[in-house]
Coordinates of C-alpha atoms in Angstrom, one line a residue:
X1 CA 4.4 -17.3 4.6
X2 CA 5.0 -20.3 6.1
X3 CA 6.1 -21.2 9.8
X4 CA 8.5 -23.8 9.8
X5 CA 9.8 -24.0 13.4
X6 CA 9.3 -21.8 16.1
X7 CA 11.9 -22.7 19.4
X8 CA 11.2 -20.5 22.5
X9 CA 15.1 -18.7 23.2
X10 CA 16.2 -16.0 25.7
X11 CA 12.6 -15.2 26.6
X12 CA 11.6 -14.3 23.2
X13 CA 11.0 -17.0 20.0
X14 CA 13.4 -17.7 17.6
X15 CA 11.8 -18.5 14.1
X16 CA 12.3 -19.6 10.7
X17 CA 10.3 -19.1 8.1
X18 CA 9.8 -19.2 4.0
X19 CA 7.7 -17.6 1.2
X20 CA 7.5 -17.5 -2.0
X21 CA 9.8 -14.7 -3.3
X22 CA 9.0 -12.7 -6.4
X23 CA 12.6 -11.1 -6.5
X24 CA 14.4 -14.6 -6.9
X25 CA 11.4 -16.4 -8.4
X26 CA 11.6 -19.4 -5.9
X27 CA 10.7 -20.0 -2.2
X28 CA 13.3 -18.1 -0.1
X29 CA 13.9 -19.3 3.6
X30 CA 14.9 -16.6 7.0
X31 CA 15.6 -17.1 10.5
X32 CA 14.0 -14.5 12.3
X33 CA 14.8 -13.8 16.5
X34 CA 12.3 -12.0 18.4
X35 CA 12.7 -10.7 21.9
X36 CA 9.9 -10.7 24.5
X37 CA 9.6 -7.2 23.9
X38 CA 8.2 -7.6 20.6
X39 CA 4.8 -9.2 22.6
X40 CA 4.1 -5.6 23.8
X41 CA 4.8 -3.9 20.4
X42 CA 7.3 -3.0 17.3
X43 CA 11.0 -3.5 18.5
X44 CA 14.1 -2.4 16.5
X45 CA 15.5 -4.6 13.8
X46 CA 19.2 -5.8 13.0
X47 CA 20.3 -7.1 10.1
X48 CA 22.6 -9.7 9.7
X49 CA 23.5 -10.9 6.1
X50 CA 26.3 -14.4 6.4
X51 CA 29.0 -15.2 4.0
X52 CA 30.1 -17.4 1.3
X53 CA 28.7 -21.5 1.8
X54 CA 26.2 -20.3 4.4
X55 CA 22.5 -20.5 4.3
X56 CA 19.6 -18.6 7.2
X57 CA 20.6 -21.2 9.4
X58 CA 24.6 -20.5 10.2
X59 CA 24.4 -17.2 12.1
X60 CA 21.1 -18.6 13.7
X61 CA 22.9 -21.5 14.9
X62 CA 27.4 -20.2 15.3
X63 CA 26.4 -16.6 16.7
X64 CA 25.4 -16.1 19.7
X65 CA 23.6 -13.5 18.8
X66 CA 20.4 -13.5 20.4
X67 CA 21.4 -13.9 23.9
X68 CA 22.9 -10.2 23.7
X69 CA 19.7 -8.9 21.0
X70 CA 17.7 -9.5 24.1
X71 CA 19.2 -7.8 26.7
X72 CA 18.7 -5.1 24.2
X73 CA 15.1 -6.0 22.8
X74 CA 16.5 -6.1 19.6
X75 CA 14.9 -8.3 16.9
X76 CA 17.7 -10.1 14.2
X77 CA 16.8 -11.4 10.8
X78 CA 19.2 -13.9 9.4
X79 CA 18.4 -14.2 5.6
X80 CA 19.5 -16.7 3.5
X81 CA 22.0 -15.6 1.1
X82 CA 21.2 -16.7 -2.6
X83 CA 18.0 -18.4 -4.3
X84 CA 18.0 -22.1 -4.5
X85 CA 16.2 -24.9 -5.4
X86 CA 15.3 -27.0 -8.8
X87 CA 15.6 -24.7 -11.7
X88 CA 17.9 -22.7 -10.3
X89 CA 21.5 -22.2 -11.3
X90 CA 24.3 -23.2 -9.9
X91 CA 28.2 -24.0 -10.0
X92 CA 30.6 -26.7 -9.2
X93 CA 32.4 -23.9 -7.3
X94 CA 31.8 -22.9 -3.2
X95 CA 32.1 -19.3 -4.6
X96 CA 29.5 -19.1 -6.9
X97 CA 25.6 -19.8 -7.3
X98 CA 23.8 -21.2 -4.9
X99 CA 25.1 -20.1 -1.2
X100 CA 27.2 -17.3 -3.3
X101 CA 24.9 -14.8 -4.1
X102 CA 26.7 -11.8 -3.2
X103 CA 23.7 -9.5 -2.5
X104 CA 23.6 -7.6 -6.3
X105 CA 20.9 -8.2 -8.8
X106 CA 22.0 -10.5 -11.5
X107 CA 22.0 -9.2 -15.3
X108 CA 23.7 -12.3 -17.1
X109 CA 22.4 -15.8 -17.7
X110 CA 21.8 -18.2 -16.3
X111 CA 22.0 -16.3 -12.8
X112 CA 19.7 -13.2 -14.0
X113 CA 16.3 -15.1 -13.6
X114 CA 17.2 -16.2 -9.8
X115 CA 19.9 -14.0 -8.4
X116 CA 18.5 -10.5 -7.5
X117 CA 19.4 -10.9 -3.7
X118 CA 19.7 -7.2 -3.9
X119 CA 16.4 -6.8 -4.3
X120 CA 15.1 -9.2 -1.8
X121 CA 17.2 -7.9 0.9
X122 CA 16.4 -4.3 0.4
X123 CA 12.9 -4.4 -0.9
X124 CA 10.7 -7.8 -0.6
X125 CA 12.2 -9.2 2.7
X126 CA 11.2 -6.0 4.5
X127 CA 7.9 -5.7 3.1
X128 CA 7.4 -9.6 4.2
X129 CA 8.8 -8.8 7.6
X130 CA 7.1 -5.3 8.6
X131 CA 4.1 -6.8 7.4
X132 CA 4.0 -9.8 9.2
X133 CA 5.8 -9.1 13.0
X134 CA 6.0 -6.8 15.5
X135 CA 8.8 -4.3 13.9
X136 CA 9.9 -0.7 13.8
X137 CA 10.5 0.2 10.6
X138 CA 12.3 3.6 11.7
X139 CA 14.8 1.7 13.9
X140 CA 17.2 -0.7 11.6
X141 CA 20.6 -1.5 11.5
X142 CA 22.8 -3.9 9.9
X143 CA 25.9 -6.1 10.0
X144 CA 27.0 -9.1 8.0
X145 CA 30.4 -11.7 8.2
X146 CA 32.6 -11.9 4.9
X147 CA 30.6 -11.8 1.8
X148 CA 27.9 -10.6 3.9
X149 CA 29.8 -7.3 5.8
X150 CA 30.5 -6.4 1.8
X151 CA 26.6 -6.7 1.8
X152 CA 25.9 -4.7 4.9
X153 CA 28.5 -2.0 4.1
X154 CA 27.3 -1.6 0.2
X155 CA 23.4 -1.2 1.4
X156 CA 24.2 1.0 4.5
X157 CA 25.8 3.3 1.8
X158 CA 23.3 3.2 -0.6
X159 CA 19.9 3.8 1.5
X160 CA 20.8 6.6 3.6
X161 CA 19.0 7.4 6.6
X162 CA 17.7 3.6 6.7
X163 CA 20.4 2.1 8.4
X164 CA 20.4 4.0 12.1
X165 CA 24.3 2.2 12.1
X166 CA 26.4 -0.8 10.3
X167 CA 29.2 -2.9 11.0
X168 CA 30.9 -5.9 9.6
X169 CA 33.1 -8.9 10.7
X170 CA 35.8 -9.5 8.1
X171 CA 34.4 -8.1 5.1
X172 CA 35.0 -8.2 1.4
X173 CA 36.4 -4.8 1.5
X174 CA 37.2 -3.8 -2.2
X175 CA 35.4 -6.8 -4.3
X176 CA 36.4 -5.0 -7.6
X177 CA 40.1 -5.6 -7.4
X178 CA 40.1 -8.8 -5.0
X179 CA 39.9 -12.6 -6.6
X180 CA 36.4 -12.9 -4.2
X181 CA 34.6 -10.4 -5.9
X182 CA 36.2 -9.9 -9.9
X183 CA 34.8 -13.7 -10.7
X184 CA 31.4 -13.0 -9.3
X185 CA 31.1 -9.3 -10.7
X186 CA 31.8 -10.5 -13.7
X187 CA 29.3 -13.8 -13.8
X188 CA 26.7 -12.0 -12.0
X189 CA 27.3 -8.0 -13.7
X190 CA 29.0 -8.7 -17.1
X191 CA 32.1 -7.4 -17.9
X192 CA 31.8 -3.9 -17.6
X193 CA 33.3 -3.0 -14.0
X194 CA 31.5 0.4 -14.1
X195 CA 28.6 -1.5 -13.1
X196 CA 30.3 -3.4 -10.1
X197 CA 31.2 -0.2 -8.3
X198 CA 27.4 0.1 -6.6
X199 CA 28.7 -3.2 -4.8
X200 CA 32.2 -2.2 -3.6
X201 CA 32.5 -1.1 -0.4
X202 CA 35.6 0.9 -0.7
X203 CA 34.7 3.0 -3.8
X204 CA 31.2 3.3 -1.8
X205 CA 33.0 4.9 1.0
X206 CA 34.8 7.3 -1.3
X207 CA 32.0 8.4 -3.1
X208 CA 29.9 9.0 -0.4
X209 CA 30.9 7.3 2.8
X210 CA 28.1 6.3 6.0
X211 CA 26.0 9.1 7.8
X212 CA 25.9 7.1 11.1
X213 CA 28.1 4.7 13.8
X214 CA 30.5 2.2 11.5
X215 CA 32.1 -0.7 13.4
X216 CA 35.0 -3.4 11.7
X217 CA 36.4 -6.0 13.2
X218 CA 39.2 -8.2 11.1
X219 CA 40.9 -11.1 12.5
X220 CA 44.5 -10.6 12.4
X221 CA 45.1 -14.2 11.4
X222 CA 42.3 -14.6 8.8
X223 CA 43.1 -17.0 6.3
X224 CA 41.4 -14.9 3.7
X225 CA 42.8 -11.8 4.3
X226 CA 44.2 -11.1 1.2
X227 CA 41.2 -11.3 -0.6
X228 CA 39.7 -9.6 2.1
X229 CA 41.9 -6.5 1.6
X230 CA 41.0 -4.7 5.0
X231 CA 44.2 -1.7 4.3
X232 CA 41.9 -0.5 1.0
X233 CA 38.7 0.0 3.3
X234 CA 41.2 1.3 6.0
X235 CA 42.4 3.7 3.5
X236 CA 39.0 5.0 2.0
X237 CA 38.4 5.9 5.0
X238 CA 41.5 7.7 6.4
X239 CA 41.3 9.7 2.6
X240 CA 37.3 10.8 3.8
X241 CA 37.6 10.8 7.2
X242 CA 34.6 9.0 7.7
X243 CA 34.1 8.2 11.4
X244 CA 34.1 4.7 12.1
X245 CA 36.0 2.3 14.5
X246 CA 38.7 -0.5 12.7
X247 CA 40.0 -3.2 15.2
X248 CA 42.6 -5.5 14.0
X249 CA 41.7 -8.5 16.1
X250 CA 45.3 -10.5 17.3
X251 CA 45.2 -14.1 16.3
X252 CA 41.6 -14.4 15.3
X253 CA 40.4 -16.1 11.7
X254 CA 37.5 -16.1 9.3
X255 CA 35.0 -18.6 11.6
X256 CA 32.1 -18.2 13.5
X257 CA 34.5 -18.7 16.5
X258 CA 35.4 -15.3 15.5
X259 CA 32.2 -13.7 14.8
X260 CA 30.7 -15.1 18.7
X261 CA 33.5 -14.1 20.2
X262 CA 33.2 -10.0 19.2
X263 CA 28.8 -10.2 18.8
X264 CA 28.1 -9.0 22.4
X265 CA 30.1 -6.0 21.3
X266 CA 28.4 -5.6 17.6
X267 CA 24.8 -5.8 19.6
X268 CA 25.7 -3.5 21.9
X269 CA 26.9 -1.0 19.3
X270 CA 24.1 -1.1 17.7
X271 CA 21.6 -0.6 20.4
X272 CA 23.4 2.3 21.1
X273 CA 22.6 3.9 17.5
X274 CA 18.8 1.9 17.9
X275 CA 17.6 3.5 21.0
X276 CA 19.8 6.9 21.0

């Protein structure tokens, strides 16, 4: 692994870092945030996976997030999301290849070789992480902005009893019948849509639904909503009665003005699920 910055922020260190992934054959680059807590031992871990066009660096950066992980002594990993670099595919589209990778594990060419972000998010970034800093593996949660609260939502609901609690600003709720998520299913998947239904957050919440705290907040305004499709996740979960909280937020869009203005509130939720 190598260090590429390391800026002293809040008291603890804010970090980025890259390796050399096996799951995307290529080097992969993450922000990680580290609260002064972590210098006395293993602190809990959020999650927070970023949306279409972004790489490690957006949420880092747009956020505000680590001001409020430490008041809590919470550590937050920012992962990139998609392979890149020469070799690797990409398209003249913002919504697909590099910077689109849309957390599944590639079966079709040319994205197969590269585009198991999957993978890397739920098996080789931990690895690299617990291995190499001062984290509690027992205390995890996760959120994510757009393409990446699809992300957070689809791997809360399929590792149970990893995710202490998840949440999601704006998410791609039902990918499977949206225009942001058919076109990628389909180059990433193949045409079968049995095999895109592991990645859809609303079929994942009638199927088996969250065992933990489940925070969404939607922006009233969002430009994207209709691909979005907030009322199909709102429904799934009226049908199970899964316990989460919804907020439609009046006037707000799809930007990081957005996601800073309702983080203090996502951190907080969450430390209450890490330290309960």
């Amino acid at each position: 692994m190598k260090t590429i910055s390391e800026n002293r922020a809040f008291g603890g260190v804010q970090g980025v870092y890259s390796h050399a992934s096996e799951a995307c054959g290529c080097d992969m680059t993450f922000g990680l945030f580290l609260p002064r807590e972590a210098e006395d031992g293993p602190v809990p871990l959020l999650w927070y996976l970023s949306g279409l066009t972004c790489t490690h660096e957006n949420a880092m950066t747009k956020a505000g997030a680590q001001a409020w992980a430490a008041e809590h002594g919470i550590a937050l990993v920012f992962p990139d999301t998609s392979p890149r670099g020469e070799g690797v595919a990409d398209d003249p589209a913002y919504d697909l290849g590099q910077g689109a990778g849309f957390y599944v594990n590639a079966t079709q060419a040319p994205w197969a070789s590269h585009f198991r972000m999957w993978d890397y998010v739920a098996e080789e970034l931990p690895r690299v992480l617990f291995h190499g800093f001062e984290l509690d593996e027992e205390r995890q949660a996760i959120t994510g902005h757009s393409m990446g609260g699809h992300g957070a939502l689809t791997l809360a609901m399929s590792y149970p009893g990893r995710y202490r609690s998840v949440s999601a600003f704006a998410p791609i709720a039902h990918p499977t019948a949206s225009d942001w998520g058919r076109k990628q299913l389909s180059a990433y998947l193949g045409e079968d849509e049995a095999a895109w239904a592991a990645h859809d957050a609303t079929l994942l919440v009638k199927e088996r639904g969250f065992d933990g705290p489940m925070l969404i907040d939607q922006g009233s305004s969002d430009q994207f909503i209709d691909l979005l499709q907030p009322e199909a996740l709102i429904s799934a979960i009226a049908t199970r009665r899964q316990p989460a909280q919804l907020r439609m937020q009046k006037g707000y869009d799809h930007s990081y003005f957005f996601v800073a203005s309702f983080m203090e509130e996502h951190v907080a939720f969450h430390a209450d699920a890490l330290y309960g």
